[in-house]
PDB file of N, CA and C in Angstrom:
ATOM      1  N   MET U1111      -8.532   1.145 -26.401  1.00 56.00           N
ATOM      2  CA  MET U1111      -9.612   1.722 -26.347  1.00 56.00           C
ATOM      3  C   MET U1111     -10.254   1.166 -25.111  1.00 56.00           C
ATOM      4  N   SER U1112     -11.465   2.227 -24.980  1.00 83.00           N
ATOM      5  CA  SER U1112     -12.143   1.747 -24.176  1.00 83.00           C
ATOM      6  C   SER U1112     -13.276   0.553 -24.295  1.00 83.00           C
ATOM      7  N   VAL U1113     -14.014   0.317 -23.814  1.00 86.00           N
ATOM      8  CA  VAL U1113     -15.001  -1.302 -23.869  1.00 86.00           C
ATOM      9  C   VAL U1113     -16.052  -0.695 -24.304  1.00 86.00           C
ATOM     10  N   GLU U1114     -16.746   1.234 -23.688  1.00 87.00           N
ATOM     11  CA  GLU U1114     -17.426   1.689 -24.942  1.00 87.00           C
ATOM     12  C   GLU U1114     -17.460   1.985 -26.238  1.00 87.00           C
ATOM     13  N   LYS U1115     -16.499   2.742 -26.364  1.00 86.00           N
ATOM     14  CA  LYS U1115     -15.991   2.773 -27.916  1.00 86.00           C
ATOM     15  C   LYS U1115     -16.053   1.518 -28.471  1.00 86.00           C
ATOM     16  N   TYR U1116     -15.825   0.579 -28.165  1.00 87.00           N
ATOM     17  CA  TYR U1116     -15.543  -1.117 -28.819  1.00 87.00           C
ATOM     18  C   TYR U1116     -16.976  -1.419 -28.770  1.00 87.00           C
ATOM     19  N   VAL U1117     -17.817  -1.379 -27.888  1.00 89.00           N
ATOM     20  CA  VAL U1117     -19.386  -2.161 -27.731  1.00 89.00           C
ATOM     21  C   VAL U1117     -19.910  -0.805 -28.685  1.00 89.00           C
ATOM     22  N   ASN U1118     -19.865   0.441 -28.773  1.00 89.00           N
ATOM     23  CA  ASN U1118     -20.556   1.429 -29.642  1.00 89.00           C
ATOM     24  C   ASN U1118     -20.021   0.916 -31.234  1.00 89.00           C
ATOM     25  N   GLY U1119     -18.641   0.613 -31.432  1.00 88.00           N
ATOM     26  CA  GLY U1119     -18.607   0.505 -32.828  1.00 88.00           C
ATOM     27  C   GLY U1119     -19.239  -0.904 -33.410  1.00 88.00           C
ATOM     28  N   ARG U1120     -18.961  -2.402 -32.085  1.00 89.00           N
ATOM     29  CA  ARG U1120     -19.716  -2.947 -33.038  1.00 89.00           C
ATOM     30  C   ARG U1120     -20.950  -2.708 -33.501  1.00 89.00           C
ATOM     31  N   THR U1121     -21.826  -1.961 -32.454  1.00 91.00           N
ATOM     32  CA  THR U1121     -23.169  -1.903 -32.711  1.00 91.00           C
ATOM     33  C   THR U1121     -23.505  -1.090 -33.673  1.00 91.00           C
ATOM     34  N   ASP U1122     -22.421  -0.303 -34.210  1.00 91.00           N
ATOM     35  CA  ASP U1122     -22.746   0.742 -35.910  1.00 91.00           C
ATOM     36  C   ASP U1122     -22.603  -0.607 -36.574  1.00 91.00           C
ATOM     37  N   ILE U1123     -21.569  -1.037 -36.461  1.00 91.00           N
ATOM     38  CA  ILE U1123     -21.031  -2.230 -37.467  1.00 91.00           C
ATOM     39  C   ILE U1123     -22.826  -3.384 -37.788  1.00 91.00           C
ATOM     40  N   GLU U1124     -23.204  -3.280 -36.832  1.00 89.00           N
ATOM     41  CA  GLU U1124     -24.450  -4.498 -36.609  1.00 89.00           C
ATOM     42  C   GLU U1124     -25.465  -3.801 -37.372  1.00 89.00           C
ATOM     43  N   LYS U1125     -25.514  -2.303 -37.447  1.00 90.00           N
ATOM     44  CA  LYS U1125     -26.897  -1.991 -37.653  1.00 90.00           C
ATOM     45  C   LYS U1125     -26.901  -1.452 -39.335  1.00 90.00           C
ATOM     46  N   LYS U1126     -25.346  -1.536 -39.521  1.00 92.00           N
ATOM     47  CA  LYS U1126     -25.060  -0.968 -41.166  1.00 92.00           C
ATOM     48  C   LYS U1126     -25.130  -2.184 -41.921  1.00 92.00           C
ATOM     49  N   GLU U1127     -25.410  -3.511 -41.189  1.00 89.00           N
ATOM     50  CA  GLU U1127     -24.951  -5.179 -41.581  1.00 89.00           C
ATOM     51  C   GLU U1127     -26.593  -5.625 -41.871  1.00 89.00           C
ATOM     52  N   GLY U1128     -27.328  -4.602 -41.064  1.00 88.00           N
ATOM     53  CA  GLY U1128     -28.697  -5.008 -41.044  1.00 88.00           C
ATOM     54  C   GLY U1128     -28.950  -6.315 -39.702  1.00 88.00           C
ATOM     55  N   ASN U1129     -28.215  -6.573 -39.050  1.00 84.00           N
ATOM     56  CA  ASN U1129     -28.274  -7.249 -37.776  1.00 84.00           C
ATOM     57  C   ASN U1129     -28.476  -7.177 -36.573  1.00 84.00           C
ATOM     58  N   PHE U1130     -28.793  -5.576 -36.631  1.00 81.00           N
ATOM     59  CA  PHE U1130     -28.883  -5.354 -34.848  1.00 81.00           C
ATOM     60  C   PHE U1130     -29.964  -5.649 -34.105  1.00 81.00           C
ATOM     61  N   GLY U1131     -31.341  -6.391 -34.674  1.00 82.00           N
ATOM     62  CA  GLY U1131     -31.996  -6.813 -34.067  1.00 82.00           C
ATOM     63  C   GLY U1131     -32.212  -8.158 -33.514  1.00 82.00           C
ATOM     64  N   ARG U1132     -31.406  -8.932 -34.118  1.00 86.00           N
ATOM     65  CA  ARG U1132     -30.420 -10.114 -33.555  1.00 86.00           C
ATOM     66  C   ARG U1132     -28.879  -9.995 -32.921  1.00 86.00           C
ATOM     67  N   LEU U1133     -28.430  -9.061 -32.306  1.00 85.00           N
ATOM     68  CA  LEU U1133     -27.472  -8.510 -31.651  1.00 85.00           C
ATOM     69  C   LEU U1133     -27.779  -8.543 -30.224  1.00 85.00           C
ATOM     70  N   ASN U1134     -27.132  -9.003 -29.526  1.00 89.00           N
ATOM     71  CA  ASN U1134     -27.468  -9.363 -27.861  1.00 89.00           C
ATOM     72  C   ASN U1134     -26.349  -8.170 -27.525  1.00 89.00           C
ATOM     73  N   ILE U1135     -26.727  -7.009 -27.078  1.00 88.00           N
ATOM     74  CA  ILE U1135     -25.907  -5.859 -26.469  1.00 88.00           C
ATOM     75  C   ILE U1135     -25.447  -6.516 -25.054  1.00 88.00           C
ATOM     76  N   GLY U1136     -26.028  -6.206 -24.239  1.00 90.00           N
ATOM     77  CA  GLY U1136     -25.565  -7.177 -22.944  1.00 90.00           C
ATOM     78  C   GLY U1136     -24.489  -8.122 -23.293  1.00 90.00           C
ATOM     79  N   GLN U1137     -24.531  -8.979 -23.559  1.00 91.00           N
ATOM     80  CA  GLN U1137     -23.624  -9.891 -23.873  1.00 91.00           C
ATOM     81  C   GLN U1137     -22.293  -9.644 -24.606  1.00 91.00           C
ATOM     82  N   LEU U1138     -22.332  -8.960 -25.794  1.00 89.00           N
ATOM     83  CA  LEU U1138     -21.167  -7.830 -26.225  1.00 89.00           C
ATOM     84  C   LEU U1138     -20.607  -6.992 -25.040  1.00 89.00           C
ATOM     85  N   ALA U1139     -21.196  -6.628 -24.683  1.00 90.00           N
ATOM     86  CA  ALA U1139     -20.491  -5.721 -23.131  1.00 90.00           C
ATOM     87  C   ALA U1139     -19.708  -6.376 -22.634  1.00 90.00           C
ATOM     88  N   VAL U1140     -20.723  -7.262 -21.991  1.00 91.00           N
ATOM     89  CA  VAL U1140     -19.569  -8.344 -21.247  1.00 91.00           C
ATOM     90  C   VAL U1140     -18.465  -9.043 -21.817  1.00 91.00           C
ATOM     91  N   ASN U1141     -18.276  -9.533 -22.839  1.00 90.00           N
ATOM     92  CA  ASN U1141     -17.295 -10.244 -23.638  1.00 90.00           C
ATOM     93  C   ASN U1141     -16.225  -8.938 -23.881  1.00 90.00           C
ATOM     94  N   ALA U1142     -16.483  -7.811 -24.139  1.00 91.00           N
ATOM     95  CA  ALA U1142     -15.994  -6.940 -24.659  1.00 91.00           C
ATOM     96  C   ALA U1142     -15.118  -6.571 -22.823  1.00 91.00           C
ATOM     97  N   ASN U1143     -15.681  -6.485 -22.132  1.00 89.00           N
ATOM     98  CA  ASN U1143     -15.318  -6.654 -20.777  1.00 89.00           C
ATOM     99  C   ASN U1143     -13.877  -7.373 -20.542  1.00 89.00           C
ATOM    100  N   GLN U1144     -13.704  -8.172 -20.870  1.00 90.00           N
ATOM    101  CA  GLN U1144     -12.586  -9.334 -20.960  1.00 90.00           C
ATOM    102  C   GLN U1144     -11.918  -9.315 -22.256  1.00 90.00           C
ATOM    103  N   LEU U1145     -12.522  -8.740 -23.589  1.00 88.00           N
ATOM    104  CA  LEU U1145     -11.542  -9.230 -24.410  1.00 88.00           C
ATOM    105  C   LEU U1145     -10.930  -7.923 -24.660  1.00 88.00           C
ATOM    106  N   VAL U1146     -11.291  -6.559 -25.226  1.00 85.00           N
ATOM    107  CA  VAL U1146     -10.352  -5.233 -25.090  1.00 85.00           C
ATOM    108  C   VAL U1146      -9.106  -5.340 -24.278  1.00 85.00           C
ATOM    109  N   PRO U1147      -9.206  -5.527 -22.497  1.00 84.00           N
ATOM    110  CA  PRO U1147      -8.225  -5.293 -22.342  1.00 84.00           C
ATOM    111  C   PRO U1147      -7.182  -6.624 -22.387  1.00 84.00           C
ATOM    112  N   SER U1148      -7.886  -7.699 -22.942  1.00 87.00           N
ATOM    113  CA  SER U1148      -6.718  -8.993 -23.349  1.00 87.00           C
ATOM    114  C   SER U1148      -5.816  -8.697 -24.505  1.00 87.00           C
ATOM    115  N   ASP U1149      -6.179  -7.356 -25.379  1.00 82.00           N
ATOM    116  CA  ASP U1149      -5.563  -7.335 -26.519  1.00 82.00           C
ATOM    117  C   ASP U1149      -5.631  -5.679 -26.796  1.00 82.00           C
ATOM    118  N   LEU U1150      -5.086  -5.062 -25.755  1.00 79.00           N
ATOM    119  CA  LEU U1150      -4.771  -3.733 -26.067  1.00 79.00           C
ATOM    120  C   LEU U1150      -4.310  -3.396 -27.778  1.00 79.00           C
ATOM    121  N   GLU U1151      -3.408  -3.206 -28.049  1.00 77.00           N
ATOM    122  CA  GLU U1151      -2.850  -3.349 -29.163  1.00 77.00           C
ATOM    123  C   GLU U1151      -4.121  -3.349 -30.576  1.00 77.00           C
ATOM    124  N   ARG U1152      -4.487  -4.591 -30.266  1.00 79.00           N
ATOM    125  CA  ARG U1152      -5.761  -4.559 -31.248  1.00 79.00           C
ATOM    126  C   ARG U1152      -6.762  -4.036 -31.434  1.00 79.00           C
ATOM    127  N   TYR U1153      -7.314  -3.487 -30.535  1.00 75.00           N
ATOM    128  CA  TYR U1153      -8.387  -3.092 -30.078  1.00 75.00           C
ATOM    129  C   TYR U1153      -8.321  -1.183 -29.412  1.00 75.00           C
ATOM    130  N   ARG U1154      -7.096  -0.759 -30.253  1.00 75.00           N
ATOM    131  CA  ARG U1154      -6.910   0.281 -29.673  1.00 75.00           C
ATOM    132  C   ARG U1154      -7.702   1.460 -30.794  1.00 75.00           C
ATOM    133  N   HIS U1155      -8.197   2.230 -29.792  1.00 71.00           N
ATOM    134  CA  HIS U1155      -8.801   3.061 -31.092  1.00 71.00           C
ATOM    135  C   HIS U1155      -8.037   4.071 -31.714  1.00 71.00           C
ATOM    136  N   SER U1156      -8.209   3.963 -33.403  1.00 77.00           N
ATOM    137  CA  SER U1156      -6.991   4.794 -33.977  1.00 77.00           C
ATOM    138  C   SER U1156      -7.484   6.102 -34.357  1.00 77.00           C
ATOM    139  N   LYS U1157      -8.859   6.746 -34.081  1.00 79.00           N
ATOM    140  CA  LYS U1157      -9.002   8.067 -33.722  1.00 79.00           C
ATOM    141  C   LYS U1157      -7.862   8.835 -32.805  1.00 79.00           C
ATOM    142  N   SER U1158      -8.141   8.056 -31.333  1.00 79.00           N
ATOM    143  CA  SER U1158      -7.596   8.612 -30.402  1.00 79.00           C
ATOM    144  C   SER U1158      -6.270   8.749 -29.902  1.00 79.00           C
ATOM    145  N   VAL U1159      -5.211   7.377 -31.038  1.00 81.00           N
ATOM    146  CA  VAL U1159      -3.924   7.243 -31.158  1.00 81.00           C
ATOM    147  C   VAL U1159      -3.092   8.556 -32.336  1.00 81.00           C
ATOM    148  N   LEU U1160      -4.657   8.844 -32.987  1.00 85.00           N
ATOM    149  CA  LEU U1160      -4.014  10.009 -34.158  1.00 85.00           C
ATOM    150  C   LEU U1160      -4.265  11.350 -33.352  1.00 85.00           C
ATOM    151  N   LYS U1161      -5.448  11.474 -32.882  1.00 87.00           N
ATOM    152  CA  LYS U1161      -5.506  12.598 -31.794  1.00 87.00           C
ATOM    153  C   LYS U1161      -4.372  13.201 -30.992  1.00 87.00           C
ATOM    154  N   VAL U1162      -3.664  12.212 -30.425  1.00 88.00           N
ATOM    155  CA  VAL U1162      -2.065  12.065 -29.170  1.00 88.00           C
ATOM    156  C   VAL U1162      -0.895  12.375 -30.262  1.00 88.00           C
ATOM    157  N   ALA U1163      -1.100  11.724 -31.153  1.00 88.00           N
ATOM    158  CA  ALA U1163       0.352  11.866 -32.501  1.00 88.00           C
ATOM    159  C   ALA U1163       0.034  13.426 -33.237  1.00 88.00           C
ATOM    160  N   LYS U1164      -0.982  13.890 -33.540  1.00 90.00           N
ATOM    161  CA  LYS U1164      -0.890  15.175 -33.777  1.00 90.00           C
ATOM    162  C   LYS U1164      -0.569  16.363 -33.074  1.00 90.00           C
ATOM    163  N   ARG U1165      -0.862  15.743 -31.684  1.00 92.00           N
ATOM    164  CA  ARG U1165      -0.999  16.788 -30.818  1.00 92.00           C
ATOM    165  C   ARG U1165       0.484  16.387 -30.241  1.00 92.00           C
ATOM    166  N   LEU U1166       1.362  15.651 -30.778  1.00 92.00           N
ATOM    167  CA  LEU U1166       2.821  15.713 -30.092  1.00 92.00           C
ATOM    168  C   LEU U1166       3.369  16.491 -31.381  1.00 92.00           C
ATOM    169  N   PHE U1167       3.119  16.096 -32.399  1.00 91.00           N
ATOM    170  CA  PHE U1167       3.873  16.626 -33.549  1.00 91.00           C
ATOM    171  C   PHE U1167       3.515  18.301 -33.338  1.00 91.00           C
ATOM    172  N   GLN U1168       2.526  18.782 -32.841  1.00 92.00           N
ATOM    173  CA  GLN U1168       2.273  20.105 -32.771  1.00 92.00           C
ATOM    174  C   GLN U1168       3.039  20.638 -31.796  1.00 92.00           C
ATOM    175  N   GLU U1169       3.014  19.944 -30.636  1.00 94.00           N
ATOM    176  CA  GLU U1169       4.019  20.520 -29.796  1.00 94.00           C
ATOM    177  C   GLU U1169       5.631  20.427 -29.834  1.00 94.00           C
ATOM    178  N   LYS U1170       6.076  19.444 -30.628  1.00 93.00           N
ATOM    179  CA  LYS U1170       7.634  19.315 -30.812  1.00 93.00           C
ATOM    180  C   LYS U1170       8.083  20.178 -32.009  1.00 93.00           C
ATOM    181  N   TYR U1171       7.123  20.565 -33.153  1.00 92.00           N
ATOM    182  CA  TYR U1171       7.251  21.325 -34.413  1.00 92.00           C
ATOM    183  C   TYR U1171       6.824  22.677 -34.413  1.00 92.00           C
ATOM    184  N   GLY U1172       5.770  22.975 -33.653  1.00 93.00           N
ATOM    185  CA  GLY U1172       4.877  24.646 -33.850  1.00 93.00           C
ATOM    186  C   GLY U1172       3.824  24.422 -34.866  1.00 93.00           C
ATOM    187  N   ARG U1173       3.756  23.484 -35.350  1.00 91.00           N
ATOM    188  CA  ARG U1173       2.495  23.701 -36.443  1.00 91.00           C
ATOM    189  C   ARG U1173       1.607  22.046 -36.717  1.00 91.00           C
ATOM    190  N   ASN U1174       0.705  22.177 -37.498  1.00 90.00           N
ATOM    191  CA  ASN U1174      -0.076  20.824 -37.634  1.00 90.00           C
ATOM    192  C   ASN U1174       0.703  19.616 -38.823  1.00 90.00           C
ATOM    193  N   MET U1175       0.603  18.362 -38.247  1.00 84.00           N
ATOM    194  CA  MET U1175       0.683  17.425 -39.102  1.00 84.00           C
ATOM    195  C   MET U1175      -0.185  17.068 -40.065  1.00 84.00           C
ATOM    196  N   LYS U1176       0.289  17.243 -41.437  1.00 76.00           N
ATOM    197  CA  LYS U1176      -0.627  16.694 -42.494  1.00 76.00           C
ATOM    198  C   LYS U1176      -0.465  15.390 -42.806  1.00 76.00           C
ATOM    199  N   VAL U1177      -1.351  14.471 -42.249  1.00 68.00           N
ATOM    200  CA  VAL U1177      -1.284  13.108 -42.477  1.00 68.00           C
ATOM    201  C   VAL U1177      -1.460  12.322 -43.929  1.00 68.00           C
ATOM    202  N   LEU U1178      -2.255  13.421 -44.519  1.00 72.00           N
ATOM    203  CA  LEU U1178      -2.516  12.789 -46.156  1.00 72.00           C
ATOM    204  C   LEU U1178      -1.225  13.690 -47.232  1.00 72.00           C
ATOM    205  N   GLU U1179      -0.136  13.545 -46.972  1.00 68.00           N
ATOM    206  CA  GLU U1179       0.337  14.497 -47.546  1.00 68.00           C
ATOM    207  C   GLU U1179       1.822  13.438 -46.886  1.00 68.00           C
ATOM    208  N   VAL U1180       2.397  13.014 -48.412  1.00 67.00           N
ATOM    209  CA  VAL U1180       3.822  12.300 -48.042  1.00 67.00           C
ATOM    210  C   VAL U1180       5.211  13.431 -47.345  1.00 67.00           C
ATOM    211  N   SER U1181       5.831  12.823 -46.892  1.00 68.00           N
ATOM    212  CA  SER U1181       6.561  14.074 -45.967  1.00 68.00           C
ATOM    213  C   SER U1181       7.555  13.342 -45.742  1.00 68.00           C
ATOM    214  N   SER U1182       8.847  13.683 -45.695  1.00 72.00           N
ATOM    215  CA  SER U1182      10.417  13.372 -44.641  1.00 72.00           C
ATOM    216  C   SER U1182      10.511  14.022 -43.817  1.00 72.00           C
ATOM    217  N   GLU U1183       9.563  14.986 -43.391  1.00 67.00           N
ATOM    218  CA  GLU U1183       9.773  15.578 -41.683  1.00 67.00           C
ATOM    219  C   GLU U1183       8.752  14.678 -40.613  1.00 67.00           C
ATOM    220  N   LEU U1184       7.827  13.628 -41.484  1.00 64.00           N
ATOM    221  CA  LEU U1184       7.546  12.647 -40.738  1.00 64.00           C
ATOM    222  C   LEU U1184       8.306  11.283 -40.342  1.00 64.00           C
ATOM    223  N   ASN U1185       9.326  11.217 -41.047  1.00 76.00           N
ATOM    224  CA  ASN U1185      10.593  10.499 -41.292  1.00 76.00           C
ATOM    225  C   ASN U1185      11.389  10.717 -39.739  1.00 76.00           C
ATOM    226  N   ILE U1186      10.651  10.847 -38.549  1.00 78.00           N
ATOM    227  CA  ILE U1186      11.775  10.694 -37.281  1.00 78.00           C
ATOM    228  C   ILE U1186      10.833   9.574 -36.375  1.00 78.00           C
ATOM    229  N   PRO U1187      12.478   9.294 -35.437  1.00 84.00           N
ATOM    230  CA  PRO U1187      12.653   8.178 -34.652  1.00 84.00           C
ATOM    231  C   PRO U1187      11.451   8.236 -33.695  1.00 84.00           C
ATOM    232  N   GLU U1188      10.873   9.064 -33.505  1.00 81.00           N
ATOM    233  CA  GLU U1188       9.674   9.208 -32.371  1.00 81.00           C
ATOM    234  C   GLU U1188       8.512   8.715 -32.719  1.00 81.00           C
ATOM    235  N   LEU U1189       8.424   9.004 -34.067  1.00 76.00           N
ATOM    236  CA  LEU U1189       6.968   8.423 -34.710  1.00 76.00           C
ATOM    237  C   LEU U1189       7.032   6.838 -35.657  1.00 76.00           C
ATOM    238  N   TYR U1190       8.509   6.986 -36.016  1.00 80.00           N
ATOM    239  CA  TYR U1190       8.562   5.387 -36.853  1.00 80.00           C
ATOM    240  C   TYR U1190       8.415   4.563 -35.204  1.00 80.00           C
ATOM    241  N   ARG U1191       8.982   4.495 -34.028  1.00 83.00           N
ATOM    242  CA  ARG U1191       8.628   4.077 -32.861  1.00 83.00           C
ATOM    243  C   ARG U1191       6.804   3.745 -32.472  1.00 83.00           C
ATOM    244  N   ILE U1192       6.526   4.950 -32.339  1.00 80.00           N
ATOM    245  CA  ILE U1192       4.836   4.698 -32.483  1.00 80.00           C
ATOM    246  C   ILE U1192       3.981   3.882 -33.497  1.00 80.00           C
ATOM    247  N   SER U1193       4.968   4.277 -34.951  1.00 78.00           N
ATOM    248  CA  SER U1193       4.120   3.345 -36.083  1.00 78.00           C
ATOM    249  C   SER U1193       4.414   1.556 -35.668  1.00 78.00           C
ATOM    250  N   GLN U1194       5.358   1.330 -34.954  1.00 83.00           N
ATOM    251  CA  GLN U1194       6.084  -0.068 -34.692  1.00 83.00           C
ATOM    252  C   GLN U1194       5.089  -0.496 -33.920  1.00 83.00           C
ATOM    253  N   ILE U1195       4.553   0.243 -33.065  1.00 78.00           N
ATOM    254  CA  ILE U1195       3.779  -0.328 -31.539  1.00 78.00           C
ATOM    255  C   ILE U1195       2.332  -0.257 -32.124  1.00 78.00           C
ATOM    256  N   LEU U1196       1.790   0.873 -33.102  1.00 72.00           N
ATOM    257  CA  LEU U1196       0.263   0.107 -33.716  1.00 72.00           C
ATOM    258  C   LEU U1196       0.506  -0.759 -34.318  1.00 72.00           C
TER     259      LEU U1196
END
């Protein structure tokens, strides 16, 4: 995840919770520069990961992955390994 996505996401959350006026965006950005790289697995951007997983599935199987359906075809070693990392 990029620091930018982290900061934008946290900012959106604070806006929705009504805390935006009290948020120190500069301090959030400074902290994010240390926080995000220190734990990439925790702060990984799930939309980016899903996009890569869909692309890899499409390249290998020649069709789109349907992530909202139960499918035995998704039970493949590469995807299982990725799920364990995430």
